[in-house]
XYZ file of C-alpha atoms in Angstrom:
155
model
C -59.498 -38.761 -24.262
C -58.140 -42.186 -25.915
C -55.236 -43.567 -27.207
C -52.546 -41.761 -29.172
C -53.038 -43.328 -32.333
C -49.335 -43.546 -33.542
C -47.982 -44.473 -29.879
C -50.609 -47.229 -29.933
C -49.390 -48.680 -33.110
C -45.497 -48.490 -32.060
C -46.402 -50.436 -28.943
C -48.625 -53.043 -30.784
C -46.064 -53.536 -33.170
C -43.396 -54.261 -30.565
C -45.558 -56.373 -28.504
C -46.175 -58.466 -31.569
C -42.474 -58.840 -32.347
C -42.156 -60.051 -28.637
C -45.078 -62.205 -28.909
C -43.492 -63.468 -32.354
C -39.779 -64.161 -30.879
C -41.019 -65.568 -27.562
C -43.252 -68.638 -29.955
C -40.209 -69.178 -32.070
C -38.491 -69.558 -29.045
C -40.769 -71.820 -27.193
C -40.970 -73.725 -30.769
C -37.107 -74.107 -30.918
C -36.578 -75.113 -27.493
C -39.522 -76.633 -25.273
C -40.220 -80.412 -25.667
C -43.578 -79.259 -26.475
C -42.486 -77.141 -29.466
C -40.551 -79.864 -30.103
C -43.801 -82.619 -30.450
C -45.334 -79.689 -32.621
C -42.603 -79.760 -35.212
C -42.590 -83.391 -35.400
C -46.474 -83.524 -35.598
C -46.258 -81.191 -38.400
C -43.984 -83.279 -40.439
C -45.130 -86.371 -39.605
C -48.283 -87.309 -37.261
C -47.940 -91.274 -38.184
C -44.270 -91.062 -37.403
C -44.593 -88.857 -34.022
C -47.286 -91.472 -32.686
C -45.191 -94.240 -33.652
C -42.534 -92.741 -31.387
C -44.394 -92.027 -28.631
C -45.573 -88.701 -29.316
C -49.056 -87.725 -27.818
C -50.397 -86.587 -30.991
C -54.096 -85.606 -29.537
C -52.528 -84.020 -27.072
C -50.535 -81.771 -29.638
C -53.437 -80.983 -31.381
C -55.398 -79.899 -28.241
C -52.339 -77.750 -27.601
C -52.152 -76.519 -31.161
C -55.624 -75.334 -30.596
C -55.591 -73.492 -27.838
C -52.550 -71.848 -29.027
C -54.360 -70.746 -31.942
C -57.466 -69.356 -30.251
C -54.817 -67.381 -27.970
C -53.175 -65.558 -30.429
C -56.378 -64.640 -32.300
C -57.850 -63.263 -28.992
C -54.460 -61.472 -28.808
C -54.448 -60.104 -32.090
C -57.993 -58.927 -31.333
C -57.021 -57.304 -28.200
C -53.664 -55.912 -30.170
C -55.794 -54.262 -33.420
C -59.347 -53.650 -31.521
C -57.812 -50.286 -30.551
C -57.014 -49.340 -34.255
C -60.453 -50.558 -35.983
C -63.752 -50.612 -35.216
C -64.974 -53.657 -33.397
C -67.263 -55.908 -35.120
C -67.877 -59.500 -35.686
C -66.391 -58.859 -39.220
C -63.480 -56.647 -38.142
C -60.830 -59.810 -38.959
C -61.657 -60.164 -42.464
C -60.089 -57.194 -43.919
C -56.493 -59.219 -43.243
C -57.398 -62.298 -43.639
C -56.660 -62.462 -47.629
C -53.312 -60.690 -47.418
C -52.525 -63.104 -44.116
C -53.357 -66.063 -46.260
C -51.152 -64.634 -49.317
C -48.267 -63.997 -46.999
C -48.532 -67.501 -45.186
C -48.992 -69.099 -48.761
C -45.761 -67.049 -50.088
C -43.743 -67.576 -46.944
C -44.291 -71.319 -47.104
C -46.634 -73.389 -45.296
C -44.051 -74.692 -42.832
C -41.533 -71.505 -42.242
C -42.155 -68.935 -39.565
C -39.146 -67.107 -41.092
C -40.525 -67.267 -44.467
C -43.937 -65.988 -43.298
C -42.349 -63.037 -41.248
C -40.222 -62.251 -44.296
C -43.541 -62.192 -46.684
C -45.666 -59.808 -44.039
C -42.276 -57.572 -43.975
C -42.463 -57.550 -47.828
C -46.043 -56.655 -47.990
C -46.061 -54.224 -45.161
C -43.577 -52.321 -46.684
C -45.125 -52.524 -49.937
C -48.816 -51.211 -48.918
C -46.889 -48.486 -47.104
C -44.974 -47.319 -49.929
C -47.651 -48.149 -52.483
C -50.108 -46.317 -50.268
C -47.874 -42.900 -50.633
C -48.568 -42.627 -54.645
C -51.631 -44.478 -55.217
C -55.304 -44.522 -54.019
C -55.741 -47.441 -51.335
C -57.354 -50.064 -53.279
C -54.728 -49.512 -56.016
C -52.000 -49.872 -53.549
C -53.679 -52.995 -52.263
C -54.037 -54.412 -55.290
C -50.156 -53.600 -56.414
C -49.055 -54.940 -52.975
C -50.668 -57.739 -53.799
C -49.636 -58.195 -57.364
C -45.965 -58.258 -56.028
C -46.345 -61.479 -54.892
C -47.102 -62.965 -58.215
C -43.222 -63.412 -59.556
C -42.574 -65.258 -55.955
C -45.674 -67.983 -56.153
C -44.332 -68.239 -59.824
C -40.422 -68.590 -58.934
C -40.747 -69.968 -55.553
C -43.828 -71.879 -55.236
C -42.532 -73.353 -52.224
C -42.038 -70.156 -49.993
C -39.501 -67.996 -49.824
C -37.169 -70.091 -47.583
C -38.164 -73.170 -49.412
C -40.554 -74.137 -46.500
C -41.263 -78.345 -45.919
C -45.481 -78.195 -46.165
């Protein structure tokens, strides 16, 4: 029988929002989250302050791998599973991170919402390839007028 597609997309989106909120709370309210933010700002100063920088790097790599695996699990029922299944979202994800600001989680979320809405609206009126190009071209003014990101994230 299989998964009913619109229901699964809604459940996957709700899970992604919950995971994002939990990660934001983790970064803001735990000692490890404070360490991660300190190391992102200045690894040298964090090490001088007693933060175990190598352990923080290990935690970041483990969290990144866990989030990548979770994203694969959430996306797999909606697409064909192959070793290249993430390549279609790699370009737009890079653009979202750059436009949102390299150090700004909120900016990346705002840019992702703008990208998703733009892709949806343009796909109603244009063929899929043109819709993708127009959604990406929508970010060119952001890159010109706000090169540090939507919310001026610190790099």
